[in-house]
Short mmCIF file of C-alpha atoms and ligand atoms in Angstrom, two decimals:
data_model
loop_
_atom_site.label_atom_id
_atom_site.label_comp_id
_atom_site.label_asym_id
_atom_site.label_seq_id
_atom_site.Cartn_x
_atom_site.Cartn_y
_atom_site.Cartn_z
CA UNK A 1 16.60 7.99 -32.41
CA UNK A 2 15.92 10.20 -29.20
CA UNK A 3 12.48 8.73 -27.42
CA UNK A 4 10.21 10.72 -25.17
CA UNK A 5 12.29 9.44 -21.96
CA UNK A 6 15.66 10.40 -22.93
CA UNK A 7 15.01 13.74 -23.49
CA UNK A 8 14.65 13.94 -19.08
CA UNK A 9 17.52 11.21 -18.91
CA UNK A 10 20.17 14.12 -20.94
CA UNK A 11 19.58 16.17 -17.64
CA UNK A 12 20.52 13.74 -15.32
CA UNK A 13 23.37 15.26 -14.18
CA UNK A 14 21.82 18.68 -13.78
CA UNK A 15 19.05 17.19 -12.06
CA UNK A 16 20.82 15.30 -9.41
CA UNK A 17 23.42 18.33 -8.70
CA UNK A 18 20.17 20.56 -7.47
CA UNK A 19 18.92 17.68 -5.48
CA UNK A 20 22.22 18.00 -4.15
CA UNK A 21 22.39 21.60 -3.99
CA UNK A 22 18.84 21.92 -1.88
CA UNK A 23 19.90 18.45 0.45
CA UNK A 24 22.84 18.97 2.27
CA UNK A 25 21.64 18.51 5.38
CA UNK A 26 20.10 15.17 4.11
CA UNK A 27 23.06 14.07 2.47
CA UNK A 28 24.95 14.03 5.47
CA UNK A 29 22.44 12.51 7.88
CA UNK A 30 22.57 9.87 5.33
CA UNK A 31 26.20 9.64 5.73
CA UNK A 32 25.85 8.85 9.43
CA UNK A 33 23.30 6.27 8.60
CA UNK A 34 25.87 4.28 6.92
CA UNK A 35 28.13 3.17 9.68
CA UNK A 36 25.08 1.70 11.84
CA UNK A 37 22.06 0.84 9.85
CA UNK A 38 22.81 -1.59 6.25
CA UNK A 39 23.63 0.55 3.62
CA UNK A 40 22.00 3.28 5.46
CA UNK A 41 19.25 1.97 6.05
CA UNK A 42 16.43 0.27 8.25
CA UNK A 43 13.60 0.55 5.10
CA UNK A 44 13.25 -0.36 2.03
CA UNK A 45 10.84 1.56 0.88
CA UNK A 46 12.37 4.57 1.56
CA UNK A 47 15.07 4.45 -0.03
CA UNK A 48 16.20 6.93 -2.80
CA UNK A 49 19.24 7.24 -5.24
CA UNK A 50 21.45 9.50 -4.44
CA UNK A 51 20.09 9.58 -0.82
CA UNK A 52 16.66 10.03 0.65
CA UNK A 53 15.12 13.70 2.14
CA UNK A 54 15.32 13.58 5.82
CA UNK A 55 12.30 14.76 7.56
CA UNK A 56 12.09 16.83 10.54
CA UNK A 57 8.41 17.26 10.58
CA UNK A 58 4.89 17.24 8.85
CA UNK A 59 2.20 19.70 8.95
CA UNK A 60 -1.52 18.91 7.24
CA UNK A 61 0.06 18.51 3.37
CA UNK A 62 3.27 19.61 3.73
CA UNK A 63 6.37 17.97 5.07
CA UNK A 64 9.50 20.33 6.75
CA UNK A 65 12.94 18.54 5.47
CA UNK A 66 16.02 18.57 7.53
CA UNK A 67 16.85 21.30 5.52
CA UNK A 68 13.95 23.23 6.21
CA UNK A 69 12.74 22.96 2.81
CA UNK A 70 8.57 23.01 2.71
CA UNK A 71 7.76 20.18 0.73
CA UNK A 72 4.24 19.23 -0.74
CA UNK A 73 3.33 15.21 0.80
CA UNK A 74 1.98 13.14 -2.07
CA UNK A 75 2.47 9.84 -0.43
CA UNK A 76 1.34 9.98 3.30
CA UNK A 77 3.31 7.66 4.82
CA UNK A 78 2.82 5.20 1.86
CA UNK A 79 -0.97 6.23 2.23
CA UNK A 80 -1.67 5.67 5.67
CA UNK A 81 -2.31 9.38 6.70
CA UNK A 82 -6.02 9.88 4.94
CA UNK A 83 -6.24 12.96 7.01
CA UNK A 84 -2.70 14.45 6.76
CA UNK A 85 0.19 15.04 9.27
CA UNK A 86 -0.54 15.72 13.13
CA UNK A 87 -4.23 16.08 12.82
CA UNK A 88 -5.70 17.83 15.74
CA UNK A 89 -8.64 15.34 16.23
CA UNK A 90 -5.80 12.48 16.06
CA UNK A 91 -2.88 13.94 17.81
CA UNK A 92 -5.29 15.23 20.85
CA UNK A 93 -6.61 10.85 21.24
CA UNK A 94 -3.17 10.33 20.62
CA UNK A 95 -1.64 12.54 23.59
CA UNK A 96 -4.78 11.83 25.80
CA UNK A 97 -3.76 8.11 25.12
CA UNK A 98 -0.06 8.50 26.18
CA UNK A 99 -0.72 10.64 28.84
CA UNK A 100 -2.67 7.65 30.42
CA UNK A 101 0.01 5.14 29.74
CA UNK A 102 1.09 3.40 26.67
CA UNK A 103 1.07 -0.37 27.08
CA UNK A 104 -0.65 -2.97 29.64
CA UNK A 105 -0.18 -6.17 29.83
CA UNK A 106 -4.32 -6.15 30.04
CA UNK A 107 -7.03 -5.01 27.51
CA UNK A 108 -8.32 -1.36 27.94
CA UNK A 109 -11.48 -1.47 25.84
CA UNK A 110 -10.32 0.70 23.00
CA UNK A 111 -9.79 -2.62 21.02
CA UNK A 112 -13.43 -3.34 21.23
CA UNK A 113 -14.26 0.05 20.33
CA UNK A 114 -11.76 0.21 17.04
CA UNK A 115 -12.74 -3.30 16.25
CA UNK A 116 -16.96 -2.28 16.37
CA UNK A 117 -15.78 0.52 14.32
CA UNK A 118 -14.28 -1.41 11.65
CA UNK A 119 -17.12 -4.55 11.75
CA UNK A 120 -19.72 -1.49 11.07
CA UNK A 121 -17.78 -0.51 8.02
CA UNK A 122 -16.74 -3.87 6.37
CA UNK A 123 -19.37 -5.73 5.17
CA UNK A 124 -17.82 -9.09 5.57
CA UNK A 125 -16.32 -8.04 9.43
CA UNK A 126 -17.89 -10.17 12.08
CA UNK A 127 -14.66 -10.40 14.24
CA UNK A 128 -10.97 -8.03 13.94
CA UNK A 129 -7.46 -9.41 15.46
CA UNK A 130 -5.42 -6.50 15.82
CA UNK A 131 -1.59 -7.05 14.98
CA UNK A 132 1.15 -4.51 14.62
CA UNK A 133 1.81 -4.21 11.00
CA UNK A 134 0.23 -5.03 7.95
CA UNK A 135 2.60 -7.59 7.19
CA UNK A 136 1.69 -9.48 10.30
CA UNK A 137 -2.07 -9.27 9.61
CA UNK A 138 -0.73 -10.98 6.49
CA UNK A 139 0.69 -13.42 8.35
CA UNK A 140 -1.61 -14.20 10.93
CA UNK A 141 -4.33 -14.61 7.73
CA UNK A 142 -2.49 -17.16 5.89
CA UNK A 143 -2.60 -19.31 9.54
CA UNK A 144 -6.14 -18.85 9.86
CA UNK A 145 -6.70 -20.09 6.81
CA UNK A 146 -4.42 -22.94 6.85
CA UNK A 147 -5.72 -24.17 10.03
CA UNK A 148 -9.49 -23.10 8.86
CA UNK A 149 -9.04 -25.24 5.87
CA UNK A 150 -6.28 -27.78 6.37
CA UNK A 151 -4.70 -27.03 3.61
CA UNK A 152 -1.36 -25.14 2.42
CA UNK A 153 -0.95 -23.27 -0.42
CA UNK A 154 -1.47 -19.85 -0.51
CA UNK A 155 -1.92 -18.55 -3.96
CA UNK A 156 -1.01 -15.15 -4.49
CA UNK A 157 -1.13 -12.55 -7.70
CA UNK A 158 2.66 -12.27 -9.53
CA UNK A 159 3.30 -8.53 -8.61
CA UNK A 160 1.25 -8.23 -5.75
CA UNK A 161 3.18 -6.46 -2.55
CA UNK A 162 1.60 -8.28 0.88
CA UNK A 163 4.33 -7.37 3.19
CA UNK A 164 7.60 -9.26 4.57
CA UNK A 165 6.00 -12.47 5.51
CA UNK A 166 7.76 -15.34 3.78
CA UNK A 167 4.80 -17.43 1.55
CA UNK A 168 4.27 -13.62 0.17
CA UNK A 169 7.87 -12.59 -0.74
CA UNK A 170 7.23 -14.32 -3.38
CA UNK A 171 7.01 -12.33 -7.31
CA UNK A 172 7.21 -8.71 -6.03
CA UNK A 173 9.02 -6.65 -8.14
CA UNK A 174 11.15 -9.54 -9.70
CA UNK A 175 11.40 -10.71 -13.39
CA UNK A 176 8.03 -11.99 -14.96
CA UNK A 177 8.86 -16.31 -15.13
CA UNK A 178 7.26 -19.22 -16.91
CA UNK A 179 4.48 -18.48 -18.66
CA UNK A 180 2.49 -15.28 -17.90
CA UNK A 181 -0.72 -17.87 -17.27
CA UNK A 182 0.97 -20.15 -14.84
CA UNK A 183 3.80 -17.69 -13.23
CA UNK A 184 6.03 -19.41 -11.58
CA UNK A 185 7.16 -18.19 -8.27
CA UNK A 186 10.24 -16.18 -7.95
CA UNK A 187 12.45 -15.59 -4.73
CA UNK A 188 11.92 -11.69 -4.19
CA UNK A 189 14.14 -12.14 -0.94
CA UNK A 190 17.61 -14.06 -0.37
CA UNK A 191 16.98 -16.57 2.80
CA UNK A 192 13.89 -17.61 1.82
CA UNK A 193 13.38 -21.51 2.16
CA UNK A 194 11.14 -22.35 -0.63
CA UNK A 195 7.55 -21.94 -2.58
CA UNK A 196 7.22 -25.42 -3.32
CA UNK A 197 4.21 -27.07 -1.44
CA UNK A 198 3.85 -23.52 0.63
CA UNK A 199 2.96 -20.81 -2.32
CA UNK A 200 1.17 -20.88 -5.50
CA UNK A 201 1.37 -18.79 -8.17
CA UNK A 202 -1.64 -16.17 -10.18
CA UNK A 203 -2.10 -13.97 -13.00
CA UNK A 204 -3.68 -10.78 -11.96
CA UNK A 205 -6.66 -9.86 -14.03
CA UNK A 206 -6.70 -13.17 -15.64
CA UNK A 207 -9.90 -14.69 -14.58
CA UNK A 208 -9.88 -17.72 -17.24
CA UNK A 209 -5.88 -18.30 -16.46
CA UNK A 210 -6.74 -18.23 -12.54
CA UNK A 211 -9.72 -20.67 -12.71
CA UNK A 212 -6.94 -23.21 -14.98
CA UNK A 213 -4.40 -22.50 -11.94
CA UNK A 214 -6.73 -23.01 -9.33
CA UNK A 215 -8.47 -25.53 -10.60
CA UNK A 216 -5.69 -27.97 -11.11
CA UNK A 217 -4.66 -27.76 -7.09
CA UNK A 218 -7.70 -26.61 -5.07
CA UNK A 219 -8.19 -28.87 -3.10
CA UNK A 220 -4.26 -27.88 -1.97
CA UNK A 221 -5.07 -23.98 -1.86
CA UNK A 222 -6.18 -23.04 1.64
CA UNK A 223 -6.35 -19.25 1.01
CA UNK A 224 -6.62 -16.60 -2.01
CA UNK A 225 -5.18 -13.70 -1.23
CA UNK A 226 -5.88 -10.60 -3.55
CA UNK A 227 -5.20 -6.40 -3.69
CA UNK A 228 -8.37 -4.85 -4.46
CA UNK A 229 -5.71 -2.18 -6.44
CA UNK A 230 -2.62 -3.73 -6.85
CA UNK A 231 -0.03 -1.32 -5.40
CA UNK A 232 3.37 -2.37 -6.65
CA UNK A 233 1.75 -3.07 -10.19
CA UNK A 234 1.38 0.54 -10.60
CA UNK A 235 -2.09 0.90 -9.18
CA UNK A 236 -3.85 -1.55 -11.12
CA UNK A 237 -7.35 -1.89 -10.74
CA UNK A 238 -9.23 -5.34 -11.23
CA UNK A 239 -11.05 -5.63 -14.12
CA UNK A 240 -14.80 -5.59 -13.26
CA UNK A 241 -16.25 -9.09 -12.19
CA UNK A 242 -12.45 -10.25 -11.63
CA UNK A 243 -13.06 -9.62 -7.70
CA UNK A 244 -16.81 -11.43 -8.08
CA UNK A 245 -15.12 -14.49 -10.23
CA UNK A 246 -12.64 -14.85 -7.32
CA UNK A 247 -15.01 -14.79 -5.02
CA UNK A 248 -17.44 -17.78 -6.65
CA UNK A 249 -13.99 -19.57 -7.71
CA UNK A 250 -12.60 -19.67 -3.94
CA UNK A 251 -16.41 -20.53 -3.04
CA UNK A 252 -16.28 -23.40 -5.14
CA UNK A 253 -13.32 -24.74 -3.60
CA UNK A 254 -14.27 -24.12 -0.30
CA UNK A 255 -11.24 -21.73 -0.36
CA UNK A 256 -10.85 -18.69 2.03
CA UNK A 257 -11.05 -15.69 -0.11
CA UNK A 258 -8.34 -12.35 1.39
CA UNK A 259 -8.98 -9.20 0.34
CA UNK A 260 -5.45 -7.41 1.32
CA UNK A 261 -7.25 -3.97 2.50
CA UNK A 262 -4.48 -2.51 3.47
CA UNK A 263 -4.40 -0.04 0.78
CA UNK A 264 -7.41 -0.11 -0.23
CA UNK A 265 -9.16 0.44 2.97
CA UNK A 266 -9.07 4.27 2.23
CA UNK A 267 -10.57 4.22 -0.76
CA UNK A 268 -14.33 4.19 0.53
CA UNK A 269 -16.48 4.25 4.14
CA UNK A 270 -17.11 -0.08 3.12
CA UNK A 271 -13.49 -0.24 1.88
CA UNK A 272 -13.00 -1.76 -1.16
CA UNK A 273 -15.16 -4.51 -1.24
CA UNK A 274 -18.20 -2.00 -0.44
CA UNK A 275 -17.55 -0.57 -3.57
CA UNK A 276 -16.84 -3.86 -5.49
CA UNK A 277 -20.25 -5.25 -3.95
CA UNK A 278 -17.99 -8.86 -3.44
CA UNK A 279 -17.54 -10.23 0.14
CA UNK A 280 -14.23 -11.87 1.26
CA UNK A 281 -13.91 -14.12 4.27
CA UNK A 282 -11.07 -12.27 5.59
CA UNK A 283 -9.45 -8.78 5.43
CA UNK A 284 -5.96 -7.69 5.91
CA UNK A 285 -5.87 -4.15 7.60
CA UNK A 286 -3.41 -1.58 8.38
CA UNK A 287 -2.58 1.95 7.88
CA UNK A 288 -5.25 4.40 8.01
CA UNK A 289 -6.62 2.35 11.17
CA UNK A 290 -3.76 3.06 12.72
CA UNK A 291 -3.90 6.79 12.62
CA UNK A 292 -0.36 7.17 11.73
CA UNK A 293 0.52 4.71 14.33
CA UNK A 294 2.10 1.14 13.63
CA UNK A 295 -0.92 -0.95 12.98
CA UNK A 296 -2.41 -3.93 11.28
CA UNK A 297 -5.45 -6.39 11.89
CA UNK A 298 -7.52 -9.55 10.31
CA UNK A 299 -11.19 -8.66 10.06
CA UNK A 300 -13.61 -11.39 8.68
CA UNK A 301 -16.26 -14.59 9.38
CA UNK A 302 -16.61 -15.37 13.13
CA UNK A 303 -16.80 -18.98 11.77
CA UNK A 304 -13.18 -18.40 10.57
CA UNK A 305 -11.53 -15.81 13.04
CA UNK A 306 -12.57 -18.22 15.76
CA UNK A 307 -9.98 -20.56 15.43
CA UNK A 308 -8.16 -18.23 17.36
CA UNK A 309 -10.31 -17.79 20.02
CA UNK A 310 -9.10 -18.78 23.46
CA UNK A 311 -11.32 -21.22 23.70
CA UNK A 312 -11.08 -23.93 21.06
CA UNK A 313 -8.93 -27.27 21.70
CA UNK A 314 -6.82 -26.48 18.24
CA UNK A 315 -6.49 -22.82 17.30
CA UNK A 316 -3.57 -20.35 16.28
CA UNK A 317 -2.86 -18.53 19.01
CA UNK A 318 -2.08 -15.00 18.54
CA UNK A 319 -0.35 -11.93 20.81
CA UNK A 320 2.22 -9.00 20.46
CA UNK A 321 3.68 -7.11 23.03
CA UNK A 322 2.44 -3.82 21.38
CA UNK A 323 -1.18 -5.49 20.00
CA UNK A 324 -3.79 -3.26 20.75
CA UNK A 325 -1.49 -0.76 22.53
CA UNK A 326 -4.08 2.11 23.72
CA UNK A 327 -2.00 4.68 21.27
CA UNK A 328 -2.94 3.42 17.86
CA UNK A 329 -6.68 2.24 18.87
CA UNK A 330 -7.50 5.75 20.20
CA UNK A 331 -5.30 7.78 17.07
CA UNK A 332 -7.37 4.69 14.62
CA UNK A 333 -10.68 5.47 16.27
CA UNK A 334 -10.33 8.97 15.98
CA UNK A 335 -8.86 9.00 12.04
CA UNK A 336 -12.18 6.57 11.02
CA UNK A 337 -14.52 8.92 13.52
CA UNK A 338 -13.24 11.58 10.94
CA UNK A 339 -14.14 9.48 7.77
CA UNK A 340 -17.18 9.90 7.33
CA UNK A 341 -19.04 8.71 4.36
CA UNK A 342 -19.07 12.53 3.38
CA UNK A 343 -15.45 13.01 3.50
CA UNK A 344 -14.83 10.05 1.15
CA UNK A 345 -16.70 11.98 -0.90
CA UNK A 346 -14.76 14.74 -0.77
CA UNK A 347 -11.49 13.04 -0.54
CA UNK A 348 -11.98 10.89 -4.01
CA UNK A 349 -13.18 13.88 -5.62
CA UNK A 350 -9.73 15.56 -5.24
CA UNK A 351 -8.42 12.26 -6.23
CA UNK A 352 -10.19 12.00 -9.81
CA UNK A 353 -9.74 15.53 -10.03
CA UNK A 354 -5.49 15.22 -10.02
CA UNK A 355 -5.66 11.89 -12.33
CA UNK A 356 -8.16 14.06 -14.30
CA UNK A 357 -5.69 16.76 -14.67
CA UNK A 358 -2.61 14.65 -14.86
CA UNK A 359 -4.43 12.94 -17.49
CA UNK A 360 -4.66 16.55 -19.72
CA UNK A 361 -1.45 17.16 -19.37
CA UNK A 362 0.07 14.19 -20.55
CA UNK A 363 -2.40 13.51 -23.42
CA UNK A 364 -0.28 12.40 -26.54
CA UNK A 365 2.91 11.68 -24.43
CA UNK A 366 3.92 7.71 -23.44
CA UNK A 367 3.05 8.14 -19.70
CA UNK A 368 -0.21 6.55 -18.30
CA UNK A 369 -2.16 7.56 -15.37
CA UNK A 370 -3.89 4.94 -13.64
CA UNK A 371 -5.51 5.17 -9.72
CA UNK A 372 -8.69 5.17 -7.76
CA UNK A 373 -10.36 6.94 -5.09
CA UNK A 374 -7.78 9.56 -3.43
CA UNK A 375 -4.72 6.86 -5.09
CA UNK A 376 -3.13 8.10 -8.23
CA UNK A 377 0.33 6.85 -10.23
CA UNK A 378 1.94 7.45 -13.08
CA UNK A 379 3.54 5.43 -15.10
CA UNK A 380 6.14 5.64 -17.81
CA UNK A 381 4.39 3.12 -20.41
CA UNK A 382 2.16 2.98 -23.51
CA UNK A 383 1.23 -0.50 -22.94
CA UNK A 384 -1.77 -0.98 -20.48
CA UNK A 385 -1.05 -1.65 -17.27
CA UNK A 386 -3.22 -4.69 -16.14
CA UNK A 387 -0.69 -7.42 -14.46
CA UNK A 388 2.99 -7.74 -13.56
CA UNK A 389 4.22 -8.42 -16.64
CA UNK A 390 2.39 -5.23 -18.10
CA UNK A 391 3.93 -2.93 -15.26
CA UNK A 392 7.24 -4.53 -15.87
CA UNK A 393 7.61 -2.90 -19.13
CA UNK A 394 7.36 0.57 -17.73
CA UNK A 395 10.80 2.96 -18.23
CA UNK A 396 11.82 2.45 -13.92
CA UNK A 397 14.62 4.98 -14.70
CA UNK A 398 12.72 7.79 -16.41
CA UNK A 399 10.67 7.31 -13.65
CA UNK A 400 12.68 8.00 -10.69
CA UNK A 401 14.42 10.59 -12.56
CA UNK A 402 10.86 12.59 -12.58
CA UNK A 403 10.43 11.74 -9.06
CA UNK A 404 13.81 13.49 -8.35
CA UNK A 405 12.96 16.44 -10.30
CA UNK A 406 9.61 16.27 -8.68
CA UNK A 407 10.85 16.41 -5.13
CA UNK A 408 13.32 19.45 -6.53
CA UNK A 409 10.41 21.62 -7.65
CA UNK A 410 8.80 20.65 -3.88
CA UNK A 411 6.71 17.66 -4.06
CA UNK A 412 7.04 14.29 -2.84
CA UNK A 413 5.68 10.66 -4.01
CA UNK A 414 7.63 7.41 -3.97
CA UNK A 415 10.33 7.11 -6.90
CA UNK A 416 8.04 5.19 -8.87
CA UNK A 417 5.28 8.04 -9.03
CA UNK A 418 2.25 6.50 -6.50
CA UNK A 419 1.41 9.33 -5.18
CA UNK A 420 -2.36 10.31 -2.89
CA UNK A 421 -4.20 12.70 -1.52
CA UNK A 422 -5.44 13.53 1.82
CA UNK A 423 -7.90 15.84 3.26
CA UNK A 424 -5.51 17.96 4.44
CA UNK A 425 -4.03 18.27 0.50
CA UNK A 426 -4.52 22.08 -0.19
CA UNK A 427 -6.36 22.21 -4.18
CA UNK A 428 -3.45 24.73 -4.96
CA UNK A 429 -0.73 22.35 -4.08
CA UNK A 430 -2.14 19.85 -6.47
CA UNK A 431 -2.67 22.70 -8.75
CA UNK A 432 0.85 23.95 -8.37
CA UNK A 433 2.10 19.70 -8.52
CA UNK A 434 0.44 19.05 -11.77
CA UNK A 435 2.19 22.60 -13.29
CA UNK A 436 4.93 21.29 -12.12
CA UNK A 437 5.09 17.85 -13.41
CA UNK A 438 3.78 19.33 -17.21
CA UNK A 439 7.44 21.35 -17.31
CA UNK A 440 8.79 18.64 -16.57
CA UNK A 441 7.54 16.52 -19.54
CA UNK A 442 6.97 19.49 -21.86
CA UNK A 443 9.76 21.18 -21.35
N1 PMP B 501 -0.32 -5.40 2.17
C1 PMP B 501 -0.32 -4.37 1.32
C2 PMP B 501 -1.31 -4.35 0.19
C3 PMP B 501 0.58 -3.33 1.48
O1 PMP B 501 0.59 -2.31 0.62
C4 PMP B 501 1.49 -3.37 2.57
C5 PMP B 501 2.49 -2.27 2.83
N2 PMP B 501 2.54 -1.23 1.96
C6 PMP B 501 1.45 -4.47 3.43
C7 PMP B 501 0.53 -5.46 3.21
C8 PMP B 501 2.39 -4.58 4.59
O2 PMP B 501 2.07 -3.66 5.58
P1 PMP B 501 3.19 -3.15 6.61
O3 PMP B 501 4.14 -2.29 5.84
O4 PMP B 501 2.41 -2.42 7.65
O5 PMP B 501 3.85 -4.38 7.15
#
């Protein structure tokens, strides 16, 4: 028996030949990769079978390949353009920024001014550390907390995406093991040394499970970390009161509670944890802050953040050649100066309004649409997505293969279908995207 999926998996071959047929140019710039970069290339993420679309430039919603191909951007920079590509108000701090010099080995001032920025929009920022990536932010929170708490495990949710750091390569995008109420930990890396004594193990959206988990090593567990939407699970939102359990749980335990904002920053002026109404003790940053520069930062409780301060007798110290370079605080102040509550309006709006439509047009088929805010994905599933183990069930292949025939028709979101919107997202685009993608699962 033929399912719904194999009916786009027959076309394979057709559908690959016109990727190849509008790439060339791609295809051999990807050719060159391969003699200096591994396997061609120097990030993951980016990567796409048979080889990814070169870009030569973006413009508000639309990206230029190195074909010269005007494609529709449904993924930002893996979100982290809320306003689109080479936004005046951004690219003029930006320039003004360069033209002034790019790095000191001094503070200019635009730290303070990003980080007052960000403590007036996050309910639980008293004091920001600005790093250079999101996965550092990650990084230099699981320290904090360690030394905060003198403690070492950091429990993390099975599915849950928190960067490169070590104690959170841990269950990202690898087989579901041991019991979905006690995952165990799984390598998602070669190299890495162990989990043991370093990492333990959650089930997303499983309040009851969590508090067993917890409960039987807390007084181990120095940190909680948590995506208020889990990315990699396919957009997953908590469950409501899953964020507010955490939060009494890890209060319980005297644990430090981190809200991985990273994502989720862009989904309203207070961030996630505005809209959940649930305060964290620290938040991981990056992205939009940035303003399409490399970025990332802790934000939380002075009592915490202050073990790094200069000033204490034992503290994690913290610097980065590039931390707080002038570029990205003046492009970040200028991208939140441009968020106004107002815009977030308008912003989620379009959001619910493509999840809306997506929604119509795959009523009756097995493909879910799940998302928040201006964050949308869709998912080749029946089964609700709530955890890993749920998301693991979804048909990867059929997947991509839409994504392929996506970027073919002109539009572009990650192989796995996240896609988002920004403000510079023209309604007809998304108009035009959600036409598209009902051919392509109609017929
Ligand atoms: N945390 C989350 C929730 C993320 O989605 C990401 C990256 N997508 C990171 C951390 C790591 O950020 P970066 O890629 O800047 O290292």
């Amino acid at each position: 028996m033929t399912s719904f999926y194999d009916a786009l998996k027959a076309r394979r071959a057709g559908i690959e030949q016109r990727y190849h047929d509008l790439t060339p140019t791609s295809a051999r710039l990807a050719q060159e990769a391969r003699r200096v970069l591994p396997g061609g290339s120097t990030r993951d993420t980016v990567i796409r079978r048979p080889h990814p679309t070169y870009i030569r430039r973006g413009e508000g919603g639309h990206l230029v390949d190195a074909d010269g191909r005007t494609i529709v951007d449904l993924w930002f920079n893996a979100t982290s353009l809320p306003l689109g590509h080479a936004d005046p108000r951004v690219a003029r701090a930006a320039r003004e920024a360069i033209d002034g010099g790019t790095a000191f080995f001094a503070p200019t001032g635009l730290e303070t001014d990003l980080a007052r920025e960000i403590c007036a929009r996050l309910p639980s920022a008293e004091r920001v550390r600005f790093t250079n990536s999101g996965t550092e932010a990650v990084m230099l929170a699981a320290r904090v907390a360690r030394a905060f708490t003198g403690r070492a495990l950091i429990a993390k949710f099975e599915g849950s995406y928190h960067g490169a750091y070590d104690d959170v390569q841990w269950s990202v995008s690898t087989p579901g093991m041991g019991s979905p109420e006690a995952p165990a930990p799984v390598a998602a890396s070669a190299g890495l040394l162990r989990a043991e004594g370093r990492v333990l193990m959650l089930p997303y959206n499983d309040l009851d499970a969590t508090t067993r988990v917890l409960g039987g090593q807390a007084s181990e567990v120095a940190a909680v970390i948590v995506e208020p939407i889990a990315n990699r699970m396919g957009m997953v939102s908590p469950k409501p009161g899953f964020l507010a359990g955490l939060r009494e749980l890890t209060a319980r335990y005297r644990i430090v509670l981190v809200f991985d904002e990273v994502i989720s920053f862009r989904l309203g002026y207070h961030g996630a944890q505005g809209l959940a109404g649930v305060m964290p003790d620290l938040t991981t940053l990056g992205k939009v802050i940035g303003g399409g520069f490399p970025v990332g930062a802790v934000a939380g409780r002075a009592e915490i953040m202050d073990v790094s301060a200069p000033d204490r007798p034992t503290r994690v110290p913290h610097a980065g050649t590039f931390t707080a370079n002038p570029v990205t605080m003046a492009a970040g102040r200028a991208t939140l100066e441009a968020l106004t509550p107002a815009v977030f309006d308008e912003l989620n709006a379009a959001g619910e309004r493509v999840r809306q439509a997506l929604r119509r047009v795959t009523s009756g088929l097995p493909l879910q649409i799940t998302g928040a805010g201006s964050l949308f994905k869709i998912s080749a599933s029946v089964a609700e997505l709530v955890d890993h183990r749920s998301s693991m069930r979804c048909d990867a292949s059929w997947e991509e293969l839409a994504s392929l025939e996506l970027l073919n028709e002109g539009f572009f979101l990650t192989t796995r279908l996240h896609g988002c919107v920004s403000t510079a997202t023209r309604p007809e685009d998304l108009d035009r995207f959600v036409d598209a993608f009902g051919v392509i699962v109609r017929g």
